[in-house]
Short mmCIF file of C-alpha atoms in Angstrom, two decimals:
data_model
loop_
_atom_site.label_atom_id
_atom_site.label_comp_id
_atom_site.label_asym_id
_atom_site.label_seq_id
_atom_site.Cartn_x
_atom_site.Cartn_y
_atom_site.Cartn_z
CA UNK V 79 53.92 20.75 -45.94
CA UNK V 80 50.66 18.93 -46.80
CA UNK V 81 49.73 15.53 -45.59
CA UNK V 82 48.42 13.79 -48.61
CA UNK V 83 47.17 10.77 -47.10
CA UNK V 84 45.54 12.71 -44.35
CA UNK V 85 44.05 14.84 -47.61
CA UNK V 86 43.04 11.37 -49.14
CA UNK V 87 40.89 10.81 -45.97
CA UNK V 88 39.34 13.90 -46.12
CA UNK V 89 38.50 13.26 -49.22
CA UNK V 90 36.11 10.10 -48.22
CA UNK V 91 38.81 7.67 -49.56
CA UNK V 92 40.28 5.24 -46.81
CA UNK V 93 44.03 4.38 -47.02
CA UNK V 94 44.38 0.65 -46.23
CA UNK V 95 47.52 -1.40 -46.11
CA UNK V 96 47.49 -4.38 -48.40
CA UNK V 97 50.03 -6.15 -46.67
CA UNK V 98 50.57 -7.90 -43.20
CA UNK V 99 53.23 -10.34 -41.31
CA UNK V 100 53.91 -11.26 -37.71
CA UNK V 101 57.16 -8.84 -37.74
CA UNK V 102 55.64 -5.81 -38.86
CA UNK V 103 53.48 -6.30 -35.96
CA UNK V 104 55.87 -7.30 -33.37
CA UNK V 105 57.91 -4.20 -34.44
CA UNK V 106 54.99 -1.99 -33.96
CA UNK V 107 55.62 -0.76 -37.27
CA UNK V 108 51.45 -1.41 -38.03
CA UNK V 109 50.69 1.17 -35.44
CA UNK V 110 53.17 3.63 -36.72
CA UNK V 111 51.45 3.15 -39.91
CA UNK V 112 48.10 3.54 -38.40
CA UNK V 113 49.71 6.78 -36.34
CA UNK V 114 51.84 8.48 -39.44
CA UNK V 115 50.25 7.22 -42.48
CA UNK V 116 46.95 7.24 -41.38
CA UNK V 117 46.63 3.61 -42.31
CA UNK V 118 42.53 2.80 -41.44
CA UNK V 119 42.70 -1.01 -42.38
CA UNK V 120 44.39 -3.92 -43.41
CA UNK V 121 44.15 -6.62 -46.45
CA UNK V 122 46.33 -9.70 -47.21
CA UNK V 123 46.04 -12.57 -49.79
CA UNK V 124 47.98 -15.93 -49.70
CA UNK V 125 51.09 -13.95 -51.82
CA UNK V 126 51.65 -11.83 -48.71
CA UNK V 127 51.14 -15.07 -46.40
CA UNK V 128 54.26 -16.86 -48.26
CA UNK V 129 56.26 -14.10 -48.57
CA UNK V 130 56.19 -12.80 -44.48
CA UNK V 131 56.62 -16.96 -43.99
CA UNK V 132 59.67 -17.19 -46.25
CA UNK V 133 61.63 -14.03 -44.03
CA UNK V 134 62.88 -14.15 -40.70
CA UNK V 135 62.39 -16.03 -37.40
CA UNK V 136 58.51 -14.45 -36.76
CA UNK V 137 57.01 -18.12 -37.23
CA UNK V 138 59.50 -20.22 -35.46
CA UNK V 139 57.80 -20.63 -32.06
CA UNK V 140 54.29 -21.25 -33.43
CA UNK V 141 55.51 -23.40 -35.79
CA UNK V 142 57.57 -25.67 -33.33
CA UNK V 143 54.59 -25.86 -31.17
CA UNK V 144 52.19 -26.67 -34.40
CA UNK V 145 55.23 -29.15 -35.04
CA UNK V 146 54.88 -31.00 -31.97
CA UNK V 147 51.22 -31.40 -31.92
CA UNK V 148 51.21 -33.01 -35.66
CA UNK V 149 49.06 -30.78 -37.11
CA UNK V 150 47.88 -31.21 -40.48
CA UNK V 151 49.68 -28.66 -43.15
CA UNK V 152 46.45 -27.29 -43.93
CA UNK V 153 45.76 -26.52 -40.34
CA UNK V 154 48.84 -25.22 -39.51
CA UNK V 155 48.49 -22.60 -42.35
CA UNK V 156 44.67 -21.62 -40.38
CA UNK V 157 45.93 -21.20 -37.39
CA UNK V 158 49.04 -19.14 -38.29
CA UNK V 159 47.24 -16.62 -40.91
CA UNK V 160 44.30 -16.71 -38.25
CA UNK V 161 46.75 -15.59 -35.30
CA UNK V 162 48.50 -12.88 -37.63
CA UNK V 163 45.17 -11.83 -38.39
CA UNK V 164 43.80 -11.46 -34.81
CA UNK V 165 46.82 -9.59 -33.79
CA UNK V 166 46.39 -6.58 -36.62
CA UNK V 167 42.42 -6.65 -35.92
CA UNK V 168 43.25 -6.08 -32.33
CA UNK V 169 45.61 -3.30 -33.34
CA UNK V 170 43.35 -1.94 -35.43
CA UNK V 171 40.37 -1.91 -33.09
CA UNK V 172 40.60 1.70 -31.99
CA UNK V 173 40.07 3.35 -35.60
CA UNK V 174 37.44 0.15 -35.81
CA UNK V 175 35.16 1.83 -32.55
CA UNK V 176 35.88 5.24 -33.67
CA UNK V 177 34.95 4.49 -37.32
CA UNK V 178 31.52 3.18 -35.94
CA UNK V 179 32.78 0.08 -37.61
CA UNK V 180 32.86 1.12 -41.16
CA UNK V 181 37.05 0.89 -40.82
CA UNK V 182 39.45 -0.52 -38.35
CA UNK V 183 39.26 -4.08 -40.62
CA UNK V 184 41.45 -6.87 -41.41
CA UNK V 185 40.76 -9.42 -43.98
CA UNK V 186 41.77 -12.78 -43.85
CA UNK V 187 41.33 -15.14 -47.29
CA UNK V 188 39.31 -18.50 -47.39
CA UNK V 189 41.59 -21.54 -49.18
CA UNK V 190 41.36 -19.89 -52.57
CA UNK V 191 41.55 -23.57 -53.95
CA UNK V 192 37.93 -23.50 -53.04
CA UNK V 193 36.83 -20.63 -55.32
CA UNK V 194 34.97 -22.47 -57.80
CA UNK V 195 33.00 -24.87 -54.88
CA UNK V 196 30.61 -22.40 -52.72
CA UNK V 197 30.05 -25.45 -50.18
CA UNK V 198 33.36 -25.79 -48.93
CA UNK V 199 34.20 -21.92 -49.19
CA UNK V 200 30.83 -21.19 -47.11
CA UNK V 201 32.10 -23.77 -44.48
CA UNK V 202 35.89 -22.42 -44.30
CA UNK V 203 34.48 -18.71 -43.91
CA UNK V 204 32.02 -19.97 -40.90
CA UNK V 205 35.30 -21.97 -39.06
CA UNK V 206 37.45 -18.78 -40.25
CA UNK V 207 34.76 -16.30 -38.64
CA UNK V 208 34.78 -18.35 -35.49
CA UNK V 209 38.66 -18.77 -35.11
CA UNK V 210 39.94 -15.32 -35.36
CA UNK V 211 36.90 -14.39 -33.23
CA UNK V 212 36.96 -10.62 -34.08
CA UNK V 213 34.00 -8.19 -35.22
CA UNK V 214 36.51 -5.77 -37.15
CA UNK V 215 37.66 -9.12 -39.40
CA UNK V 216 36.60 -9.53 -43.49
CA UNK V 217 36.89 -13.22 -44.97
CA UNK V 218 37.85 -12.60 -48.16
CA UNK V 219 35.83 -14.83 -50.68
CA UNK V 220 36.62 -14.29 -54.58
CA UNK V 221 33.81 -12.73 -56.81
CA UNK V 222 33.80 -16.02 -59.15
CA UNK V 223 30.41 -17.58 -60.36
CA UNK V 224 30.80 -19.72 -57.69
CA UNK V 225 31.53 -17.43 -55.61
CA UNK V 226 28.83 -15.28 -55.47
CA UNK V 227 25.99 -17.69 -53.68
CA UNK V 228 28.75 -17.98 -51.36
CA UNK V 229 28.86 -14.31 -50.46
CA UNK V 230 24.89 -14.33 -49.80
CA UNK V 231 25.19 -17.27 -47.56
CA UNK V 232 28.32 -16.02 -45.50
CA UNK V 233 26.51 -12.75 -44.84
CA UNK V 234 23.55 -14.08 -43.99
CA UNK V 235 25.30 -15.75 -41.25
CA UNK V 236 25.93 -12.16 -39.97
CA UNK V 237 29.47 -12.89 -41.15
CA UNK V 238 31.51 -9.62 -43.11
CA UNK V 239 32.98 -10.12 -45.90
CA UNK V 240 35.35 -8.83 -48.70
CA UNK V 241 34.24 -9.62 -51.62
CA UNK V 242 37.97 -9.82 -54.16
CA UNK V 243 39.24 -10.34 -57.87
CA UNK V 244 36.29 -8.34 -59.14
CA UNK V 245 37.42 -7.32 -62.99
CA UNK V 246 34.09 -6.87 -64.75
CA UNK V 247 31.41 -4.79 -64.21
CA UNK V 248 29.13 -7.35 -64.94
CA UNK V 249 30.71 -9.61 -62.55
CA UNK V 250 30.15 -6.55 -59.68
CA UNK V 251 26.50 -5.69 -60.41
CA UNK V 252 26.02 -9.43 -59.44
CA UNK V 253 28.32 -8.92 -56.04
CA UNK V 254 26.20 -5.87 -55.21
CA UNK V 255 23.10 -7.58 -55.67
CA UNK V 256 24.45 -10.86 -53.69
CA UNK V 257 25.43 -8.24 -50.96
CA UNK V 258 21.38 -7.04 -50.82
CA UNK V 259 20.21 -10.42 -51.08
CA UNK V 260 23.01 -11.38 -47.98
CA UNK V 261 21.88 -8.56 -45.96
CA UNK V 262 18.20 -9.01 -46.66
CA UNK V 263 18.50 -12.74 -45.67
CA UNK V 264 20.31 -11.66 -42.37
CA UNK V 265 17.74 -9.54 -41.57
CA UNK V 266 15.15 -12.52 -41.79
CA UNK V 267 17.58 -14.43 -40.06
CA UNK V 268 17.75 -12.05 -37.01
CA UNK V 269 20.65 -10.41 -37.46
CA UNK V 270 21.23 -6.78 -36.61
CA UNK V 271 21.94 -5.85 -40.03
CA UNK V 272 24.24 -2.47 -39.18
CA UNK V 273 27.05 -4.56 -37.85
CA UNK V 274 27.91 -6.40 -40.95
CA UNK V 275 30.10 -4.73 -43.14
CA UNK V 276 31.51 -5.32 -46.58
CA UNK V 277 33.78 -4.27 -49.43
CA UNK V 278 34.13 -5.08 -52.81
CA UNK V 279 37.60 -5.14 -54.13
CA UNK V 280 38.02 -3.85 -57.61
CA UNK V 281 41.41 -4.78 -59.26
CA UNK V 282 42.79 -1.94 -60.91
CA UNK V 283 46.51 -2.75 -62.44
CA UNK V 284 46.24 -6.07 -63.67
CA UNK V 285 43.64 -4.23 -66.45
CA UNK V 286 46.00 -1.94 -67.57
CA UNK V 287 48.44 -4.97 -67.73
CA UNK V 288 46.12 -6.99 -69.79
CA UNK V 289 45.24 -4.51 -72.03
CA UNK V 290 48.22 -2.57 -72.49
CA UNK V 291 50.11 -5.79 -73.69
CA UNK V 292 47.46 -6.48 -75.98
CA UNK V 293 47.80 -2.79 -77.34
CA UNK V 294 51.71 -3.23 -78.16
CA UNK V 295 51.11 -6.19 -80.15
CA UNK V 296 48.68 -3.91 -82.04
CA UNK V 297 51.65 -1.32 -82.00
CA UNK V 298 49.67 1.42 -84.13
CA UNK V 299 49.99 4.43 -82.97
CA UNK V 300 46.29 4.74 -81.92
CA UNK V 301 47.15 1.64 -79.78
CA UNK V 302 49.72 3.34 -78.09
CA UNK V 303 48.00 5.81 -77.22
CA UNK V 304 45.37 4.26 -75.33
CA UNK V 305 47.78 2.28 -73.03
CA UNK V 306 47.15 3.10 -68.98
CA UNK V 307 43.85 4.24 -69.51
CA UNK V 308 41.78 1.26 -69.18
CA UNK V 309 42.15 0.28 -65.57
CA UNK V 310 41.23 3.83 -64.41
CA UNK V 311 38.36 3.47 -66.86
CA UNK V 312 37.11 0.10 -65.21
CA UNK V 313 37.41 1.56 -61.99
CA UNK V 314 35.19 4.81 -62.34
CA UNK V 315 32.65 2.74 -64.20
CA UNK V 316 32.47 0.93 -61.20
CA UNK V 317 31.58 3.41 -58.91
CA UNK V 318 29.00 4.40 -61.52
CA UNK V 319 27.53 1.20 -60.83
CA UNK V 320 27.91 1.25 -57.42
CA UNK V 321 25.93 4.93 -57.26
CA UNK V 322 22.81 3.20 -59.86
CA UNK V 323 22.82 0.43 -57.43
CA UNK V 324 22.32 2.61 -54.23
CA UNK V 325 19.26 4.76 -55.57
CA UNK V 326 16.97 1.61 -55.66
CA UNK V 327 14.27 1.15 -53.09
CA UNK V 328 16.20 -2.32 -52.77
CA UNK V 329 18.92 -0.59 -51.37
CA UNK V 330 16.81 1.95 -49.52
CA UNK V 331 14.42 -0.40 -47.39
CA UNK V 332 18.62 -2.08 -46.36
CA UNK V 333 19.82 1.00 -45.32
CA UNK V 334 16.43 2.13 -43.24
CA UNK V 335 17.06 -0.73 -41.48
CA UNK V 336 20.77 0.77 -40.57
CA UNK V 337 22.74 -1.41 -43.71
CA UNK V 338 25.77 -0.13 -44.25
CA UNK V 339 27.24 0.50 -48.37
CA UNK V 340 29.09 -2.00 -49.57
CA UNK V 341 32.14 -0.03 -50.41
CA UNK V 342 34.27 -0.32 -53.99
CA UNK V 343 37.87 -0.69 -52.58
CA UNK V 344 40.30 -0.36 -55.43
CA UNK V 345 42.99 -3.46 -54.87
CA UNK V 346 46.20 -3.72 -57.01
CA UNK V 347 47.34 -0.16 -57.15
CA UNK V 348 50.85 -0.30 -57.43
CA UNK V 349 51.67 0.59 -60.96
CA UNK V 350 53.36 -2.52 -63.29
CA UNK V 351 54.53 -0.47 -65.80
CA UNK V 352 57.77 2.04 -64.38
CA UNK V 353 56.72 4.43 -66.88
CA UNK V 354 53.70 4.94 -65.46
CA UNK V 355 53.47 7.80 -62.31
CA UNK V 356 53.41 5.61 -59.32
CA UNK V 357 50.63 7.26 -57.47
CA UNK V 358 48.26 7.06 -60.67
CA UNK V 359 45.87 4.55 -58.88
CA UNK V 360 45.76 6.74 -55.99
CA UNK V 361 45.48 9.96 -57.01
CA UNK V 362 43.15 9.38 -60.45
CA UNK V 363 40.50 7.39 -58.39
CA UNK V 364 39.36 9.85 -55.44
CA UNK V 365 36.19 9.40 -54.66
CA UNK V 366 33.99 9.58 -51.59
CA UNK V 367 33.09 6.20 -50.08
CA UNK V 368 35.80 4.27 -50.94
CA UNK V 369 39.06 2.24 -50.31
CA UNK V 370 42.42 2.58 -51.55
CA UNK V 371 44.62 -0.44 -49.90
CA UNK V 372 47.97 -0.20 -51.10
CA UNK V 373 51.52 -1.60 -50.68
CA UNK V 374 53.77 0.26 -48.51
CA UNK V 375 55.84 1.18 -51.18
CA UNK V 376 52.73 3.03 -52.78
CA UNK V 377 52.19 4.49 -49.50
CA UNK V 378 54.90 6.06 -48.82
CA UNK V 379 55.20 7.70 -52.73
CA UNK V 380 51.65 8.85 -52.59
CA UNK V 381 52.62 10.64 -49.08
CA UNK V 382 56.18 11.57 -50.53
CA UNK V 383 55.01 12.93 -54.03
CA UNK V 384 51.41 12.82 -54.11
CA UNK V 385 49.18 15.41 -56.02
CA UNK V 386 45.59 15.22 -55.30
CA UNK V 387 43.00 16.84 -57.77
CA UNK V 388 40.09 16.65 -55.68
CA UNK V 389 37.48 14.32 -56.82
CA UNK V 390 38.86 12.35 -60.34
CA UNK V 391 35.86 9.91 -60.71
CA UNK V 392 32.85 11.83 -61.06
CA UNK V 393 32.13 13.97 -64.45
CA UNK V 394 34.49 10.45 -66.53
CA UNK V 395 31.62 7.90 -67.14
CA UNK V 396 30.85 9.12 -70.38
CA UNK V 397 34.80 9.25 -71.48
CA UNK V 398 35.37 6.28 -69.62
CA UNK V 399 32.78 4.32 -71.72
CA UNK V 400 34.30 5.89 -74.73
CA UNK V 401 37.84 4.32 -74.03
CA UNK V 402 36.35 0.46 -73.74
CA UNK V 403 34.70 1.40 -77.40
CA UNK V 404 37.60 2.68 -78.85
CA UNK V 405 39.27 -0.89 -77.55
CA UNK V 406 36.06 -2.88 -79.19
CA UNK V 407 37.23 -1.30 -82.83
CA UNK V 408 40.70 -2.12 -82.31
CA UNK V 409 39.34 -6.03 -81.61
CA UNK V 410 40.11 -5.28 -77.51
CA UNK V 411 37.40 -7.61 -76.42
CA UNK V 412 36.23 -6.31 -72.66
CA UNK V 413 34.40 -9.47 -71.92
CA UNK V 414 38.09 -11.79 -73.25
CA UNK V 415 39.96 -9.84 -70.97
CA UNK V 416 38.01 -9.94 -67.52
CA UNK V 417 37.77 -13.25 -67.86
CA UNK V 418 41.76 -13.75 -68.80
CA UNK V 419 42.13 -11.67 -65.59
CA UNK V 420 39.52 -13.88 -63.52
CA UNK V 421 41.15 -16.80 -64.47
CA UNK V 422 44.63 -15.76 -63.84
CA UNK V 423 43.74 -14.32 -60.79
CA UNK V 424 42.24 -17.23 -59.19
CA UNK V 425 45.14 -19.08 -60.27
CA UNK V 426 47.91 -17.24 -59.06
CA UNK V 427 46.30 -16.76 -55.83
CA UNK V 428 46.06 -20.81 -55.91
CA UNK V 429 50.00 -20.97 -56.31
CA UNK V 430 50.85 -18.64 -53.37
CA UNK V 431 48.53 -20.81 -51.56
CA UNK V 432 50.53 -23.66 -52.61
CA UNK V 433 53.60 -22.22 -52.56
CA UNK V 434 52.71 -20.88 -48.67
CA UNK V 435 51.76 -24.67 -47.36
CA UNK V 436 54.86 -26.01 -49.27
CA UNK V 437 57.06 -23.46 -46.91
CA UNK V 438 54.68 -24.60 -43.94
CA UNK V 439 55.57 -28.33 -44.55
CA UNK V 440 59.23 -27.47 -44.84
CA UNK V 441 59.01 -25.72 -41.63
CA UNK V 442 56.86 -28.35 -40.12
CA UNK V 443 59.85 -30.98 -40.84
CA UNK V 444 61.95 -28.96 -39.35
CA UNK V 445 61.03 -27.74 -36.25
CA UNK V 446 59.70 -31.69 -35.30
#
């Protein structure tokens, strides 16, 4: 019987869970992940914060003693994702040493109400960094405008980082150069430049939710026809980019200095649409040098039913950039949509960050 995801890492990609809570990891389901699924890393966002909050009795204890101390909301939210956080990096530190520190991470999100303010989200990242304390940690800072002098300034603290809500390809050739720029200004800065580490997370469904429901209001049957293509699309285009932007002498004077790549990680890949196969996201982007985090639900399909066609991303850039004209003449606007996507993204993230302190506060009351 094959093992798909241990194919998958053969194959260069690394299978990372996007989810965490405190009772997967008191369960010691994590490490049976890590152990069976071959699970190299784990991401979480303020969505996955509220939900593990909202279940069970993980949180009680901290949250009595953050209770009876009268800590702020917005404190007790750091110091519970932070502690959640630390436990899974610690978990993960084996694959982290025997990765040589290229997996083994765990990303924790700064306040995503700071996303359009690079002061404050340069600030959180630095207190963030120091709290959890851990080298195999990501702070997770959103690719917005604003965002991306904050990326240059949290890495050149020596500080790693996942870079997240990238839609555009635009939007990531300015990432990859505020990656250079961070590493370069690390390097000035004294900083052994081959321990920091980074990703950039490309989001992958959300396109093909954008633009598919912008295709059945077309409803032709050319429109039809185009629908689930366009995330796939954005995605190998992206690792295009990703391949221009390493065979610079930019990127060649990093990496003599022992830089690590900045690796595309493809984020949302469960599918949104049930007729869609549910290991499309998986299976059509293998590629070396990248990451796949997925929901365990995706996980467990892609082991479960899985068919892997060796490498689906190189030999596409020229049909890829075919699909996105095709979408022009049909009055698919590429630019109108990233952005939709941007600012929905930031948004929703926003209300699960909101939603998360409300629980916190109801908790808080509670427990004092």
């Amino acid at each position: 019987m094959t093992d798909v995801l241990e194919e998958l890492t053969k194959a260069g990609v690394s299978v990372w869970l996007d989810d965490i809570s405190r009772e997967r990891l008191r369960t010691g389901n994590l490490e049976t992940l890590i152990k069976d699924f071959h699970v190299r890393g784990v991401t979480s966002n303020p969505t996955i914060f509220a939900s593990a909050l909202a279940k069970g009795d993980a949180y009680d204890e901290q949250i009595k003693d953050l209770a009876a101390r009268k800590v702020t909301v917005e404190e007790a939210a750091r110091m519970i994702t932070s502690a959640d956080i630390r436990w899974a990096a610690d978990v993960l530190r084996p694959v982290y040493d025997q990765s040589g520190g290229v997996d083994g991470r765990v990303s924790l999100e700064v306040d995503p109400r700071l996303a359009r303010d690079a002061t404050p989200t340069i600030a959180e990242a630095k207190q963030l960094w120091w709290l959890v304390d851990r080298p195999n940690m990501y702070i997770k800072i959103p690719a917005t405008e604003d965002g991306i002098p904050a990326i240059t300034a949290v890495l050149a603290e020596g500080i790693s980082v996942n870079v997240t809500l990238i839609f555009s390809l635009q939007r990531y050739g300015a990432v990859i150069d505020a990656y250079f720029e961070g590493l370069e200004k690390a390097a000035a800065n004294g900083h052994d430049i081959s321990k920091i580490a980074s990703v950039a997370s490309f989001f992958v469904s959300r396109v093909d939710s954008e633009v598919d429901k912008r295709l059945t209001a077309i409803g032709t049957p050319e429109a039809l026809a185009l629908k689930g293509k366009a995330a796939i699309a954005n995605a190998r285009l992206a690792y295009e980019l990703y391949e221009q932007k390493l065979a610079t002498p930019r990127w060649e004077a990093l990496a003599a200095k022992g830089a690590k790549v900045q690796r595309p990680l493809w984020a949302s890949t469960s599918t949104k649409d049930p007729s869609f196969p549910d290991t499309m996201y998986v299976v059509d982007l293998v590629v070396a040098d990248t990451v796949n985090t997925m929901p365990e639900p995706t996980l467990r399909a892609t082991e479960d039913h899985g068919v892997l066609k060796g490498d689906t991303v190189h030999g596409t850039y020229d049909e890829s950039r075919a699909l996105f004209a095709k979408l022009e003449t049909l009055g698919i606007s590429y630019d109108d949509v990233v952005k939709v996507l941007e600012d929905e993204g930031v948004s929703k993230f926003e209300a699960s960050w909101e939603e998360l302190l409300g629980t916190i506060k109801n908790e808080l009351s509670l427990k004092s």
